[in-house]
Amino acid sequence: MDLHYLEQFFGPMWPFVWSIAKIVAIVLPLFIAVAYLTFAERKIIGYIQVRVGPNRVGPKGWLQPIADALKLMTKEIIVPTGANKFLFLMAPILSIMPALAAWAVIPFDPNLVLANVNAGLLYVMAITSMGVYGVIIAGWASNSKYAFLGALRSAAQIVSYEIAMVFALVGVLMMSHSLNLVEIVQRQGSGWGLVSWNFIPLFPLFLVYLISGVAETNRAPFDVAEGESEIVAGFHVEYSGMAFAVFFLAEYANMILVSALAAIMFLGGWLSPVPFLPDGFPWLLAKIAFVLFLFLWFRATFPRYRYDQIMRLGWKVFIPVTLVWLIVIGGWMQTSLWLWQK
Amino acid sequence: MTYSSIVFYAFSLILVASALRVITARNPVHAALFLVLSFVTAAGLWLLLEAEFLAIALVLVYVGAVMVLFLFVVMMLDINLDRLREGYWDYLVPALVVAFAMLAEMAAVLWGKYFSLGSMPPPAPLPANYSNTRELGRLLYTDYVYPFEIAAVILLVAIVAAIALTLRRRKDSKYVDPARQVVVRRRDRVRIVSMAAEKPRTAVQETEEVTG
């Protein structure tokens, strides 16, 4: 396609239009992926529980997410009495913003990345750490005790697991000597395929990252923030219609983001697992899908954690494990027994 | 006017406005959220100065962790605004003195002979692949390693002290110990015993049970 005609048509507005076009090119497929992730979740959990799952809307139920979206869009948004209206409506936006903004630095290919910045990993950590505001403001602005309790639980959980998650990523930094996500992936490709990926030398950190990722996104078995049996639906109990849908979108977009980061940091991004097949974007897609499947599998398998056990796991198990493994990796790298790139 | 100076003035405007709202907002939660906004805007200004590590660390530490805990506390408080405003006129005079002193200090720096813009030329623009983070790390762990380590130890002592000061164990409260709970196994709680079967009943007894 020749872009010169378009460039002439827009004139000085072209850089702005081109940036918007690139953002849409990332966000639109992401939203479609979110919609079909909800469908995949219902189908996969259905089959795990020996049910069929949604199969009425469209052929084999494939139009179900679109029907859900239409339903949520046409429903009324109810603002509770005594709620802080501005913050109440602001909270869903604050919770989806980080889930979308973090995609700016995610590389899909060595050349296909919106912003190839040096401090990419730091940027992702900083942006995702802002996600907790959506939850905590939603809980406070709803003027409801269930929402407030859910928000407090969730915020404490997210802040605690963030530490373990960031420590796990420090191991990735030690492996790759760079904060740039493209370089992090390229360091993992030494021609040996699967065995040169980060997840083998950093296996304990990979597990900690994966489980902390489940806790960070408030997914089962760490979904005490919306524990239905105790606090109704947690921080978003007062939300309805599109405001609720935005929280829902944010949760699933965050799941995809955590999976994409796991694929890039530990599973070699777009690199091929075997040396004789070419590298490329489909591999990244397959790895993201695999990690997402783990998320759904966890939800269908494990009962919900009790709150004090979640805190114990985060502070007394994960953080010490990451610290010990960082020391092990640091020492191992200095010896001649180190098998990976230095 | 270049693009970066437009961004600078826009961010400065937001920063000053939100900083003002931090001290004028009636609702303490709103004040805390305006403080978050001013941190994020300050991070944007630092990015303009090519200090990307500091900018991102500001967002990561202050916005992502410190202010969340701060909001926690503020949200739980039931603040009576009238009582907060009681001593307003009494504190006004000392507050004005402090404000004037701060203003004078800033004016001395900004308008003085030694700190004026003329004596501080702008730094040379850095190449695109220059990593601020790597340079900062190199300096911290080579030239400034002792001050850095001492600061780290002081912070660690402060953390331990803060926890030790606030930790009060009530003797009479009942609590669960998760460490002991997770090591429990089934055989600690349940015992399966085998019982001898009862004497088999006759056909007459069974029909009596059903009909009677």
Coordinates of C-alpha atoms in Angstrom, one line a residue, chain A residues 84 87 94 118-119 122-123 125-127 129-130 132-133 136-137 140 148 151-153 155-156 159 162 166 177-179 183 306 308-309 312, chain B residues 27 29-30 33 36 40 52-53 56 59-60 62-69 71-72 75-76 128-131 133-134 176 178-179 181-182:
Chain A
N84 CA -19.0 10.4 44.6
L87 CA -14.8 9.3 40.9
L94 CA -8.5 4.4 35.5
N118 CA 15.3 1.6 26.4
A119 CA 13.5 1.5 29.7
L122 CA 10.5 -0.2 33.8
Y123 CA 7.7 1.5 31.8
M125 CA 6.1 -2.0 35.7
A126 CA 5.3 1.7 36.4
I127 CA 2.2 1.7 34.2
S129 CA 1.4 -0.4 39.1
M130 CA -1.2 2.3 38.5
V132 CA -4.7 -0.5 41.5
Y133 CA -6.2 3.0 41.5
I136 CA -9.4 1.4 45.2
I137 CA -11.3 4.4 43.9
W140 CA -14.4 4.2 47.9
F148 CA -14.9 -0.8 50.2
A151 CA -11.2 -2.7 47.3
L152 CA -9.0 -2.8 50.5
R153 CA -8.4 -6.5 50.0
A155 CA -5.3 -3.2 46.9
A156 CA -3.3 -4.9 49.7
V159 CA 0.7 -4.1 46.2
E162 CA 3.8 -6.6 42.8
V166 CA 9.2 -7.2 40.2
H177 CA 21.6 -6.9 30.7
S178 CA 18.9 -4.7 29.3
L179 CA 15.5 -3.1 30.0
E183 CA 16.7 -7.0 23.4
R306 CA -8.2 -17.7 52.2
D308 CA -4.4 -14.6 55.3
Q309 CA -3.0 -17.5 53.3
R312 CA 1.5 -15.5 53.7
Chain B
N27 CA -12.2 16.2 50.7
V29 CA -9.4 11.7 49.3
H30 CA -9.6 14.2 46.5
L33 CA -5.7 11.9 44.3
V36 CA -1.1 11.5 42.6
V40 CA 2.5 11.8 37.4
E52 CA 13.7 8.5 32.3
F53 CA 14.9 6.3 35.1
I56 CA 9.6 6.0 36.0
V59 CA 5.7 6.7 39.2
L60 CA 6.6 3.2 40.3
Y62 CA 5.3 7.0 44.8
V63 CA 2.3 6.5 42.6
G64 CA 2.3 2.7 42.6
A65 CA 3.0 2.0 46.2
V66 CA 3.3 5.0 48.6
M67 CA 0.2 6.8 47.5
V68 CA -1.9 3.6 47.5
L69 CA -1.1 3.1 51.2
L71 CA -5.1 6.5 50.2
F72 CA -5.8 3.4 52.4
M75 CA -10.2 6.5 53.1
M76 CA -10.6 4.9 56.5
A128 CA 19.2 7.8 21.3
N129 CA 20.8 4.6 22.5
Y130 CA 22.2 6.2 25.7
S131 CA 20.8 4.3 28.7
T133 CA 19.5 3.5 33.9
R134 CA 22.7 1.7 33.1
V176 CA -4.8 -18.7 63.2
P178 CA -1.2 -20.3 58.6
A179 CA 2.2 -21.9 58.7
Q181 CA -2.3 -24.9 59.0
V182 CA -0.6 -25.7 55.7

